[in-house]
Amino acid sequence: MLDIKDLTVRYNSMDRVTAAVNGISLSIEKGSFTGLVGESGSGKSTLMTALLGLLPPRTEVTGEILYKGADILRLSESEMRNLRWKEISLVPQGAQNSFTPVMKIKRHIEEVLNVHLGIFGEDAEKEVVRLLEDVGLDAGIKERYPHELSGGQKQRAAIALALACSPALLLADEPTTALDVIVQAEILELLSGLRKSKDLSIILVTHDLPLAAMVCDRLVVMKDGMIAESGTPHELVNYPRHPHTKDLIREMFWQRNKKNG
Amino acid sequence: MTDILKRKSVILLICIFLTGFLGPMLITGHPSDVTGAPFARPVWWNAKLPLSSEYTVGNKAVDINWDKLPPEIFALNGRVTADPVKEVRIIWSTPHGEKVLDILRGSDVYWINMDGRDMIFKQKLGLPLIGKSVEHLFPSKGRYTIRIDGAEETELSLSLSGGREGLLGTDQRGRDVLTLLIFGIRTSLIVGISATLIASLLGLGLGLATGYIGGWFDALVMRIVDVLLSIPTLPIMMVLAGLWGKGLWQLVLILSIFSWMGTARSVRALVLTVRESPWVEGLRVLGAKRGYILRRHLVPEAAPILLANIALGVPGAILAEAGLAFLGLSDPRLISWGRMLHEAHSFGAFTEGAWWLLIPPGLGIVALCLIFMDIGRYLEEEIDPRLGSGKNA
Amino acid sequence: MKNRWFWGRLLSSIGVLAAVLVLNFILFRIMPGDAVSTIIDPNFSPEAKDRLRELYGLDKPLLEQFFIYIKQMLTFSFGLSFLSRKPVWDELISRLPGTLFLMATSMFLSSVLGIWLGIKAALNRGKLAERIVLRAGAVTASFPGFFVQLVLIMLLARTFPIFPLRGSVSIPQPTGALSVTLDYLWHMALPVLSLTLMGFGGWALYVRNLMLKALGEDFVLMARARGLSENRVVYGHAFRTILPPILTILLMSVPGLVSGAVITESVFSLHGVGTFLLEAVSGHDYPSAGAAFYMLALITVISNLLADVVYGLVDPRVRVGGRDQ
């Protein structure tokens, strides 16, 4: 469904040119749950931004991103706008500041329903309630403002918003950072369940390998803008080949031992 | 610190300073002297208007070649001695004929004080009482002669005040605008700077006190600040100026009372942050008294902020003084740019089209404001890096 | 939560108003001393002087005078003018609409123009349009207002006689509602124009900064990610978020507008509260001066209170309060 071919993204800042993404090739199958694992600066967030066509103006991009046959990088802005949210949507990193502070949750969701699906008025409102309930939120949340929600609630609301237009691909960028462990588990469970019920493909971006290993059916490890290794969680955890993967796993075991010990 | 002196605005300020304080000493005469006709244009404007000229009329007739528009004032002054029996005639000869300005008889000394604007003068010549007599005295370009017939000794001076006078013209009384402008520099600078200094000292004192003492004193002063900030500034200043009198120092006081709040708040904020910092804590542990800490440490810390605030506060004070003077609420005997604008506005500059009464003082005010704002911005920029590397590190 | 905060602000405003009243009393009753002697002919008989004092209520003990004064101020019964012997209120009420009109129109025009330019500047980062706006803003902020007005009069009322030299209305006044309105607007054109010119710069700079900050926020990027059109993102999300501070500043600009209106009225010889205050102060007409000052202070206090209230209404973060994370 999604084919990334030799993608390179270079930022021109001040006097230096940094390659945030350096020659990545990746395929995402329909209905898959892929975990994109890497530390800060590995290029995973840049990759997500590229998928939505939201790279800042002064970036150099080479390669192809084929989505259902069309190259995202070569689409016009209005074509991109059609693609965004209807085909590919994003649950952003740190949903803290991703809602417009002066707009109710309801309005956020209704807006995309209006613009992308042409659903208005009462129908839209009913749909909002349905979406919120799907993510386990009380319907009353729709009347709330973003700052009134807890971290977990905001995350769920962001997921509801991301699913509003029934996209084919959901990008979840560090959806569990800054949440406590129980809520983390809930969110992941939610995502897994939604994948099955909505026939969704999900890319989960995270620095937390064990987390990704728990829910994804495929892991891709990134380092310094390149793919270090990819495979099933079982393969990567038990038979890591790339030194970085090994580091991540060692880290994972050390963390686990710390918790148990 | 010395490279501030290289800044254009500072150089300009120094020039203005020198002009304002040394100029009056170098200028002969007093600014309120009448030097020409009212509303005379600057000499470089409208060359069709004549410059002022003066002629000494002795026993011989004086010929004048006139090739411009009529002058503003025709004045003949002096003394004529004659035989009381004889008739003395003062004759003004124009290209269109002669006019007898006066016939005198019966005395041996006559004191002449003729002014073309006087009703009597116009009556004697049979001219309409409304309107300018000079237009009839100078009907066209050509040769004009003034002569005294029948006199023994003539010591007269014919003064023809032109429509052009001085580098910047004259005001409604005939005072030279450039002189007024130079004398006005002092007022703006003195009022602007002293009002701001007083306000800043007040703000510094109260800021330090409230920041350090805190408690009810802090609450009280902050309340007062809120109230003062809620009162519309110009109206209250108008009221105080009207009630307390229009003198220079009253004005300075009034301006100070309403400008200290900003400085107080900044200083107080500074004190609050510094007060809790480790090194002040350390000083206290070592036994330093409150006063010592205030004097030796907090004041120097606050000094740069104060300097910037002062530089930025002066334009406000200058504008406020100009505003009050413009409204007529300043001392009429005090020459200030605001007052000049007031007189321009109230005494017919518009009907005359006398832009030279508006532009110079107005631009002067603008120039001073821009200069001080530039200096203030420069000081602010200098402070910023210091705040980062200061003792709080 | 909203209630407690609202009553707090109201109480604070009442406090300020009380301080203003006390200040008014001190300025216009105590300080002038025996005001009667300043205005009347010293040749009046002592009985006549006493009767005048009684008329103006100046013979009662100070504290009693104070309470009477408070009552008068709150009921807007300002007594008689020293100069004209006519009720102050009549004169004041005839002048209030003019002043309010001047303030309201210039506030509206300068803010709308400034906001529009500020948004344009923010959207055209680094381009010519932005630089022009920034320059214009800096220049207009540093020019003394009344000087600009005087120059405008010279240019547009004398050199090119497009507008009238002075006054709120022509003399004699034209007949017919339409002519009167047009005549009034023609007279108010230069004053309003000058105030707008002087005011828009600050707005443009302020709004530009607010917009730049908002456009850099995450939620704006997210709005784009949701496939919303650029217009929607800029106006529906970014601009909407900076509305609360804009509204607050709008109301907080009123005190400055009051001062600006007073000067403008003097420059253009308009029939307003500002010129009334000036005449009263110059003529030592304490009842009129006190009333005029009180009105202006009242306008200021009310607008400050409204500023706080409206901010609370418009910014849900203040109104409803947040949750601890």
mmCIF file with all atom_site columns, N, CA, C and O in Angstrom, chain B residues 230-232 234 236 238-239 242-244 319 326-327 341 345 350-351 358 362 366 370 373, chain C residues 16 19 23 27-28 31 142 144 146-147 150 154 158 259 262-263 266-267 281 284 286 293 300:
data_model
loop_
_atom_site.group_PDB
_atom_site.id
_atom_site.type_symbol
_atom_site.label_atom_id
_atom_site.label_alt_id
_atom_site.label_comp_id
_atom_site.label_asym_id
_atom_site.label_entity_id
_atom_site.label_seq_id
_atom_site.pdbx_PDB_ins_code
_atom_site.Cartn_x
_atom_site.Cartn_y
_atom_site.Cartn_z
_atom_site.occupancy
_atom_site.B_iso_or_equiv
_atom_site.pdbx_formal_charge
_atom_site.auth_seq_id
_atom_site.auth_comp_id
_atom_site.auth_asym_id
_atom_site.auth_atom_id
_atom_site.pdbx_PDB_model_num
ATOM 1   N N  . SER B 1 230 ? -5.129  53.460 36.248 1.00 0.00 ? 230 SER B N  1
ATOM 2   C CA . SER B 1 230 ? -6.495  53.458 35.746 1.00 0.00 ? 230 SER B CA 1
ATOM 3   C C  . SER B 1 230 ? -7.017  54.854 35.491 1.00 0.00 ? 230 SER B C  1
ATOM 4   O O  . SER B 1 230 ? -8.097  55.014 34.956 1.00 0.00 ? 230 SER B O  1
ATOM 5   N N  . ILE B 1 231 ? -6.268  55.850 35.911 1.00 0.00 ? 231 ILE B N  1
ATOM 6   C CA . ILE B 1 231 ? -6.736  57.225 35.700 1.00 0.00 ? 231 ILE B CA 1
ATOM 7   C C  . ILE B 1 231 ? -6.202  57.709 34.361 1.00 0.00 ? 231 ILE B C  1
ATOM 8   O O  . ILE B 1 231 ? -5.015  57.587 34.088 1.00 0.00 ? 231 ILE B O  1
ATOM 9   N N  . PRO B 1 232 ? -7.064  58.286 33.532 1.00 0.00 ? 232 PRO B N  1
ATOM 10  C CA . PRO B 1 232 ? -6.578  58.771 32.233 1.00 0.00 ? 232 PRO B CA 1
ATOM 11  C C  . PRO B 1 232 ? -5.553  59.875 32.448 1.00 0.00 ? 232 PRO B C  1
ATOM 12  O O  . PRO B 1 232 ? -5.825  60.862 33.134 1.00 0.00 ? 232 PRO B O  1
ATOM 13  N N  . LEU B 1 234 ? -3.744  62.254 30.564 1.00 0.00 ? 234 LEU B N  1
ATOM 14  C CA . LEU B 1 234 ? -3.800  63.642 30.133 1.00 0.00 ? 234 LEU B CA 1
ATOM 15  C C  . LEU B 1 234 ? -4.841  64.443 30.911 1.00 0.00 ? 234 LEU B C  1
ATOM 16  O O  . LEU B 1 234 ? -4.536  65.529 31.393 1.00 0.00 ? 234 LEU B O  1
ATOM 17  N N  . ILE B 1 236 ? -5.944  64.092 33.942 1.00 0.00 ? 236 ILE B N  1
ATOM 18  C CA . ILE B 1 236 ? -5.529  64.409 35.305 1.00 0.00 ? 236 ILE B CA 1
ATOM 19  C C  . ILE B 1 236 ? -4.408  65.453 35.293 1.00 0.00 ? 236 ILE B C  1
ATOM 20  O O  . ILE B 1 236 ? -4.367  66.351 36.143 1.00 0.00 ? 236 ILE B O  1
ATOM 21  N N  . MET B 1 238 ? -4.033  67.745 33.065 1.00 0.00 ? 238 MET B N  1
ATOM 22  C CA . MET B 1 238 ? -4.679  69.018 32.750 1.00 0.00 ? 238 MET B CA 1
ATOM 23  C C  . MET B 1 238 ? -5.246  69.644 34.020 1.00 0.00 ? 238 MET B C  1
ATOM 24  O O  . MET B 1 238 ? -5.073  70.827 34.276 1.00 0.00 ? 238 MET B O  1
ATOM 25  N N  . VAL B 1 239 ? -5.942  68.797 34.772 1.00 0.00 ? 239 VAL B N  1
ATOM 26  C CA . VAL B 1 239 ? -6.561  69.287 35.992 1.00 0.00 ? 239 VAL B CA 1
ATOM 27  C C  . VAL B 1 239 ? -5.508  69.823 36.953 1.00 0.00 ? 239 VAL B C  1
ATOM 28  O O  . VAL B 1 239 ? -5.639  70.923 37.505 1.00 0.00 ? 239 VAL B O  1
ATOM 29  N N  . GLY B 1 242 ? -4.024  73.019 35.743 1.00 0.00 ? 242 GLY B N  1
ATOM 30  C CA . GLY B 1 242 ? -4.954  74.126 35.915 1.00 0.00 ? 242 GLY B CA 1
ATOM 31  C C  . GLY B 1 242 ? -5.072  74.556 37.362 1.00 0.00 ? 242 GLY B C  1
ATOM 32  O O  . GLY B 1 242 ? -5.198  75.725 37.675 1.00 0.00 ? 242 GLY B O  1
ATOM 33  N N  . LEU B 1 243 ? -5.028  73.567 38.274 1.00 0.00 ? 243 LEU B N  1
ATOM 34  C CA . LEU B 1 243 ? -5.230  73.883 39.684 1.00 0.00 ? 243 LEU B CA 1
ATOM 35  C C  . LEU B 1 243 ? -3.970  74.390 40.359 1.00 0.00 ? 243 LEU B C  1
ATOM 36  O O  . LEU B 1 243 ? -4.004  75.300 41.167 1.00 0.00 ? 243 LEU B O  1
ATOM 37  N N  . TRP B 1 244 ? -2.848  73.752 40.039 1.00 0.00 ? 244 TRP B N  1
ATOM 38  C CA . TRP B 1 244 ? -1.622  74.081 40.759 1.00 0.00 ? 244 TRP B CA 1
ATOM 39  C C  . TRP B 1 244 ? -0.843  75.215 40.139 1.00 0.00 ? 244 TRP B C  1
ATOM 40  O O  . TRP B 1 244 ? 0.150   75.653 40.697 1.00 0.00 ? 244 TRP B O  1
ATOM 41  N N  . LEU B 1 319 ? 6.686   64.735 25.261 1.00 0.00 ? 319 LEU B N  1
ATOM 42  C CA . LEU B 1 319 ? 5.390   64.785 24.596 1.00 0.00 ? 319 LEU B CA 1
ATOM 43  C C  . LEU B 1 319 ? 4.311   65.308 25.527 1.00 0.00 ? 319 LEU B C  1
ATOM 44  O O  . LEU B 1 319 ? 3.442   66.077 25.128 1.00 0.00 ? 319 LEU B O  1
ATOM 45  N N  . PHE B 1 326 ? 0.569   72.827 24.485 1.00 0.00 ? 326 PHE B N  1
ATOM 46  C CA . PHE B 1 326 ? -0.288  73.034 23.333 1.00 0.00 ? 326 PHE B CA 1
ATOM 47  C C  . PHE B 1 326 ? -1.707  73.380 23.756 1.00 0.00 ? 326 PHE B C  1
ATOM 48  O O  . PHE B 1 326 ? -2.385  74.184 23.122 1.00 0.00 ? 326 PHE B O  1
ATOM 49  N N  . LEU B 1 327 ? -2.156  72.761 24.838 1.00 0.00 ? 327 LEU B N  1
ATOM 50  C CA . LEU B 1 327 ? -3.501  73.053 25.302 1.00 0.00 ? 327 LEU B CA 1
ATOM 51  C C  . LEU B 1 327 ? -3.592  74.409 25.978 1.00 0.00 ? 327 LEU B C  1
ATOM 52  O O  . LEU B 1 327 ? -4.669  74.860 26.343 1.00 0.00 ? 327 LEU B O  1
ATOM 53  N N  . LEU B 1 341 ? 3.409   75.819 19.299 1.00 0.00 ? 341 LEU B N  1
ATOM 54  C CA . LEU B 1 341 ? 2.330   75.185 18.552 1.00 0.00 ? 341 LEU B CA 1
ATOM 55  C C  . LEU B 1 341 ? 0.973   75.708 19.032 1.00 0.00 ? 341 LEU B C  1
ATOM 56  O O  . LEU B 1 341 ? 0.053   75.891 18.245 1.00 0.00 ? 341 LEU B O  1
ATOM 57  N N  . HIS B 1 345 ? -1.670  77.547 16.680 1.00 0.00 ? 345 HIS B N  1
ATOM 58  C CA . HIS B 1 345 ? -3.026  77.045 16.543 1.00 0.00 ? 345 HIS B CA 1
ATOM 59  C C  . HIS B 1 345 ? -4.056  78.111 16.901 1.00 0.00 ? 345 HIS B C  1
ATOM 60  O O  . HIS B 1 345 ? -5.065  78.283 16.225 1.00 0.00 ? 345 HIS B O  1
ATOM 61  N N  . PHE B 1 350 ? -3.178  79.057 10.742 1.00 0.00 ? 350 PHE B N  1
ATOM 62  C CA . PHE B 1 350 ? -3.820  78.328 9.655  1.00 0.00 ? 350 PHE B CA 1
ATOM 63  C C  . PHE B 1 350 ? -4.380  79.258 8.615  1.00 0.00 ? 350 PHE B C  1
ATOM 64  O O  . PHE B 1 350 ? -4.293  79.023 7.424  1.00 0.00 ? 350 PHE B O  1
ATOM 65  N N  . THR B 1 351 ? -5.020  80.326 9.095  1.00 0.00 ? 351 THR B N  1
ATOM 66  C CA . THR B 1 351 ? -5.579  81.255 8.134  1.00 0.00 ? 351 THR B CA 1
ATOM 67  C C  . THR B 1 351 ? -4.470  81.884 7.304  1.00 0.00 ? 351 THR B C  1
ATOM 68  O O  . THR B 1 351 ? -4.642  82.162 6.130  1.00 0.00 ? 351 THR B O  1
ATOM 69  N N  . LEU B 1 358 ? 4.540   75.820 12.416 1.00 0.00 ? 358 LEU B N  1
ATOM 70  C CA . LEU B 1 358 ? 4.180   74.481 12.849 1.00 0.00 ? 358 LEU B CA 1
ATOM 71  C C  . LEU B 1 358 ? 5.326   73.499 12.712 1.00 0.00 ? 358 LEU B C  1
ATOM 72  O O  . LEU B 1 358 ? 5.625   72.741 13.627 1.00 0.00 ? 358 LEU B O  1
ATOM 73  N N  . GLY B 1 362 ? 7.376   71.325 15.758 1.00 0.00 ? 362 GLY B N  1
ATOM 74  C CA . GLY B 1 362 ? 6.888   69.950 15.684 1.00 0.00 ? 362 GLY B CA 1
ATOM 75  C C  . GLY B 1 362 ? 8.000   68.971 15.375 1.00 0.00 ? 362 GLY B C  1
ATOM 76  O O  . GLY B 1 362 ? 8.166   67.957 16.050 1.00 0.00 ? 362 GLY B O  1
ATOM 77  N N  . VAL B 1 366 ? 9.622   65.848 17.488 1.00 0.00 ? 366 VAL B N  1
ATOM 78  C CA . VAL B 1 366 ? 9.797   64.513 16.915 1.00 0.00 ? 366 VAL B CA 1
ATOM 79  C C  . VAL B 1 366 ? 11.252  64.086 16.986 1.00 0.00 ? 366 VAL B C  1
ATOM 80  O O  . VAL B 1 366 ? 11.565  62.960 17.378 1.00 0.00 ? 366 VAL B O  1
ATOM 81  N N  . LEU B 1 370 ? 12.657  60.779 18.852 1.00 0.00 ? 370 LEU B N  1
ATOM 82  C CA . LEU B 1 370 ? 13.319  59.693 18.139 1.00 0.00 ? 370 LEU B CA 1
ATOM 83  C C  . LEU B 1 370 ? 14.721  59.462 18.686 1.00 0.00 ? 370 LEU B C  1
ATOM 84  O O  . LEU B 1 370 ? 15.160  58.321 18.843 1.00 0.00 ? 370 LEU B O  1
ATOM 85  N N  . MET B 1 373 ? 14.515  57.678 21.997 1.00 0.00 ? 373 MET B N  1
ATOM 86  C CA . MET B 1 373 ? 14.052  56.304 21.827 1.00 0.00 ? 373 MET B CA 1
ATOM 87  C C  . MET B 1 373 ? 15.161  55.439 21.250 1.00 0.00 ? 373 MET B C  1
ATOM 88  O O  . MET B 1 373 ? 15.322  54.280 21.625 1.00 0.00 ? 373 MET B O  1
ATOM 89  N N  . VAL C 2 16  ? -11.121 51.110 42.533 1.00 0.00 ? 16  VAL C N  1
ATOM 90  C CA . VAL C 2 16  ? -10.501 52.173 41.738 1.00 0.00 ? 16  VAL C CA 1
ATOM 91  C C  . VAL C 2 16  ? -11.446 53.356 41.604 1.00 0.00 ? 16  VAL C C  1
ATOM 92  O O  . VAL C 2 16  ? -11.046 54.517 41.733 1.00 0.00 ? 16  VAL C O  1
ATOM 93  N N  . ALA C 2 19  ? -11.400 55.335 44.676 1.00 0.00 ? 19  ALA C N  1
ATOM 94  C CA . ALA C 2 19  ? -10.196 56.167 44.743 1.00 0.00 ? 19  ALA C CA 1
ATOM 95  C C  . ALA C 2 19  ? -10.354 57.386 43.848 1.00 0.00 ? 19  ALA C C  1
ATOM 96  O O  . ALA C 2 19  ? -9.958  58.502 44.211 1.00 0.00 ? 19  ALA C O  1
ATOM 97  N N  . LEU C 2 23  ? -10.224 61.238 44.992 1.00 0.00 ? 23  LEU C N  1
ATOM 98  C CA . LEU C 2 23  ? -9.296  62.129 44.289 1.00 0.00 ? 23  LEU C CA 1
ATOM 99  C C  . LEU C 2 23  ? -10.036 63.336 43.735 1.00 0.00 ? 23  LEU C C  1
ATOM 100 O O  . LEU C 2 23  ? -9.603  64.483 43.880 1.00 0.00 ? 23  LEU C O  1
ATOM 101 N N  . LEU C 2 27  ? -9.400  67.156 44.702 1.00 0.00 ? 27  LEU C N  1
ATOM 102 C CA . LEU C 2 27  ? -8.974  68.097 43.685 1.00 0.00 ? 27  LEU C CA 1
ATOM 103 C C  . LEU C 2 27  ? -9.947  69.260 43.516 1.00 0.00 ? 27  LEU C C  1
ATOM 104 O O  . LEU C 2 27  ? -9.550  70.398 43.378 1.00 0.00 ? 27  LEU C O  1
ATOM 105 N N  . PHE C 2 28  ? -11.232 68.908 43.515 1.00 0.00 ? 28  PHE C N  1
ATOM 106 C CA . PHE C 2 28  ? -12.177 69.940 43.106 1.00 0.00 ? 28  PHE C CA 1
ATOM 107 C C  . PHE C 2 28  ? -12.941 70.594 44.230 1.00 0.00 ? 28  PHE C C  1
ATOM 108 O O  . PHE C 2 28  ? -13.672 71.533 44.003 1.00 0.00 ? 28  PHE C O  1
ATOM 109 N N  . MET C 2 31  ? -8.979  71.365 47.478 1.00 0.00 ? 31  MET C N  1
ATOM 110 C CA . MET C 2 31  ? -7.829  72.140 47.036 1.00 0.00 ? 31  MET C CA 1
ATOM 111 C C  . MET C 2 31  ? -8.132  73.571 46.618 1.00 0.00 ? 31  MET C C  1
ATOM 112 O O  . MET C 2 31  ? -7.365  74.477 46.941 1.00 0.00 ? 31  MET C O  1
ATOM 113 N N  . SER C 2 142 ? 6.074   56.906 16.913 1.00 0.00 ? 142 SER C N  1
ATOM 114 C CA . SER C 2 142 ? 6.942   57.892 17.535 1.00 0.00 ? 142 SER C CA 1
ATOM 115 C C  . SER C 2 142 ? 6.567   59.336 17.233 1.00 0.00 ? 142 SER C C  1
ATOM 116 O O  . SER C 2 142 ? 7.164   60.241 17.753 1.00 0.00 ? 142 SER C O  1
ATOM 117 N N  . PRO C 2 144 ? 4.434   62.703 17.610 1.00 0.00 ? 144 PRO C N  1
ATOM 118 C CA . PRO C 2 144 ? 3.441   63.263 18.530 1.00 0.00 ? 144 PRO C CA 1
ATOM 119 C C  . PRO C 2 144 ? 2.148   63.505 17.782 1.00 0.00 ? 144 PRO C C  1
ATOM 120 O O  . PRO C 2 144 ? 2.137   64.164 16.741 1.00 0.00 ? 144 PRO C O  1
ATOM 121 N N  . PHE C 2 146 ? -0.605  65.316 18.054 1.00 0.00 ? 146 PHE C N  1
ATOM 122 C CA . PHE C 2 146 ? -1.207  66.588 17.680 1.00 0.00 ? 146 PHE C CA 1
ATOM 123 C C  . PHE C 2 146 ? -0.400  67.296 16.597 1.00 0.00 ? 146 PHE C C  1
ATOM 124 O O  . PHE C 2 146 ? -0.952  68.092 15.840 1.00 0.00 ? 146 PHE C O  1
ATOM 125 N N  . PHE C 2 147 ? 0.873   66.990 16.512 1.00 0.00 ? 147 PHE C N  1
ATOM 126 C CA . PHE C 2 147 ? 1.668   67.581 15.442 1.00 0.00 ? 147 PHE C CA 1
ATOM 127 C C  . PHE C 2 147 ? 1.183   67.067 14.090 1.00 0.00 ? 147 PHE C C  1
ATOM 128 O O  . PHE C 2 147 ? 0.971   67.840 13.150 1.00 0.00 ? 147 PHE C O  1
ATOM 129 N N  . LEU C 2 150 ? -1.982  68.792 13.279 1.00 0.00 ? 150 LEU C N  1
ATOM 130 C CA . LEU C 2 150 ? -1.796  70.167 12.818 1.00 0.00 ? 150 LEU C CA 1
ATOM 131 C C  . LEU C 2 150 ? -1.315  70.181 11.365 1.00 0.00 ? 150 LEU C C  1
ATOM 132 O O  . LEU C 2 150 ? -1.776  70.974 10.551 1.00 0.00 ? 150 LEU C O  1
ATOM 133 N N  . MET C 2 154 ? -3.150  71.772 8.056  1.00 0.00 ? 154 MET C N  1
ATOM 134 C CA . MET C 2 154 ? -2.489  72.694 7.144  1.00 0.00 ? 154 MET C CA 1
ATOM 135 C C  . MET C 2 154 ? -2.565  72.181 5.708  1.00 0.00 ? 154 MET C C  1
ATOM 136 O O  . MET C 2 154 ? -2.837  72.916 4.782  1.00 0.00 ? 154 MET C O  1
ATOM 137 N N  . ARG C 2 158 ? -6.149  73.723 4.464  1.00 0.00 ? 158 ARG C N  1
ATOM 138 C CA . ARG C 2 158 ? -5.743  75.060 4.063  1.00 0.00 ? 158 ARG C CA 1
ATOM 139 C C  . ARG C 2 158 ? -5.115  75.023 2.670  1.00 0.00 ? 158 ARG C C  1
ATOM 140 O O  . ARG C 2 158 ? -5.576  75.669 1.755  1.00 0.00 ? 158 ARG C O  1
ATOM 141 N N  . SER C 2 259 ? -7.141  60.202 26.295 1.00 0.00 ? 259 SER C N  1
ATOM 142 C CA . SER C 2 259 ? -6.170  61.289 26.178 1.00 0.00 ? 259 SER C CA 1
ATOM 143 C C  . SER C 2 259 ? -6.085  61.787 24.747 1.00 0.00 ? 259 SER C C  1
ATOM 144 O O  . SER C 2 259 ? -6.048  62.990 24.492 1.00 0.00 ? 259 SER C O  1
ATOM 145 N N  . VAL C 2 262 ? -9.021  63.958 23.871 1.00 0.00 ? 262 VAL C N  1
ATOM 146 C CA . VAL C 2 262 ? -8.971  65.293 24.473 1.00 0.00 ? 262 VAL C CA 1
ATOM 147 C C  . VAL C 2 262 ? -8.123  66.230 23.620 1.00 0.00 ? 262 VAL C C  1
ATOM 148 O O  . VAL C 2 262 ? -8.527  67.352 23.303 1.00 0.00 ? 262 VAL C O  1
ATOM 149 N N  . ILE C 2 263 ? -6.945  65.742 23.238 1.00 0.00 ? 263 ILE C N  1
ATOM 150 C CA . ILE C 2 263 ? -6.073  66.586 22.408 1.00 0.00 ? 263 ILE C CA 1
ATOM 151 C C  . ILE C 2 263 ? -6.701  66.845 21.043 1.00 0.00 ? 263 ILE C C  1
ATOM 152 O O  . ILE C 2 263 ? -6.723  67.976 20.555 1.00 0.00 ? 263 ILE C O  1
ATOM 153 N N  . SER C 2 266 ? -9.202  69.481 21.006 1.00 0.00 ? 266 SER C N  1
ATOM 154 C CA . SER C 2 266 ? -8.630  70.831 21.075 1.00 0.00 ? 266 SER C CA 1
ATOM 155 C C  . SER C 2 266 ? -8.082  71.258 19.737 1.00 0.00 ? 266 SER C C  1
ATOM 156 O O  . SER C 2 266 ? -8.276  72.381 19.310 1.00 0.00 ? 266 SER C O  1
ATOM 157 N N  . VAL C 2 267 ? -7.382  70.346 19.070 1.00 0.00 ? 267 VAL C N  1
ATOM 158 C CA . VAL C 2 267 ? -6.790  70.701 17.779 1.00 0.00 ? 267 VAL C CA 1
ATOM 159 C C  . VAL C 2 267 ? -7.861  71.104 16.787 1.00 0.00 ? 267 VAL C C  1
ATOM 160 O O  . VAL C 2 267 ? -7.748  72.099 16.078 1.00 0.00 ? 267 VAL C O  1
ATOM 161 N N  . VAL C 2 281 ? -11.113 73.875 33.202 1.00 0.00 ? 281 VAL C N  1
ATOM 162 C CA . VAL C 2 281 ? -9.869  73.969 33.960 1.00 0.00 ? 281 VAL C CA 1
ATOM 163 C C  . VAL C 2 281 ? -9.256  75.354 33.784 1.00 0.00 ? 281 VAL C C  1
ATOM 164 O O  . VAL C 2 281 ? -8.805  75.984 34.748 1.00 0.00 ? 281 VAL C O  1
ATOM 165 N N  . HIS C 2 284 ? -11.199 77.895 35.803 1.00 0.00 ? 284 HIS C N  1
ATOM 166 C CA . HIS C 2 284 ? -11.385 77.588 37.216 1.00 0.00 ? 284 HIS C CA 1
ATOM 167 C C  . HIS C 2 284 ? -12.835 77.281 37.546 1.00 0.00 ? 284 HIS C C  1
ATOM 168 O O  . HIS C 2 284 ? -13.339 77.652 38.607 1.00 0.00 ? 284 HIS C O  1
ATOM 169 N N  . TYR C 2 286 ? -14.788 74.820 38.799 1.00 0.00 ? 286 TYR C N  1
ATOM 170 C CA . TYR C 2 286 ? -14.576 73.539 39.463 1.00 0.00 ? 286 TYR C CA 1
ATOM 171 C C  . TYR C 2 286 ? -15.710 72.534 39.290 1.00 0.00 ? 286 TYR C C  1
ATOM 172 O O  . TYR C 2 286 ? -15.442 71.353 39.082 1.00 0.00 ? 286 TYR C O  1
ATOM 173 N N  . PHE C 2 293 ? -13.950 65.539 34.355 1.00 0.00 ? 293 PHE C N  1
ATOM 174 C CA . PHE C 2 293 ? -12.897 64.597 34.705 1.00 0.00 ? 293 PHE C CA 1
ATOM 175 C C  . PHE C 2 293 ? -13.495 63.287 35.174 1.00 0.00 ? 293 PHE C C  1
ATOM 176 O O  . PHE C 2 293 ? -13.035 62.199 34.823 1.00 0.00 ? 293 PHE C O  1
ATOM 177 N N  . THR C 2 300 ? -12.820 55.301 31.536 1.00 0.00 ? 300 THR C N  1
ATOM 178 C CA . THR C 2 300 ? -11.599 54.503 31.644 1.00 0.00 ? 300 THR C CA 1
ATOM 179 C C  . THR C 2 300 ? -11.808 53.293 32.546 1.00 0.00 ? 300 THR C C  1
ATOM 180 O O  . THR C 2 300 ? -11.452 52.164 32.192 1.00 0.00 ? 300 THR C O  1
#
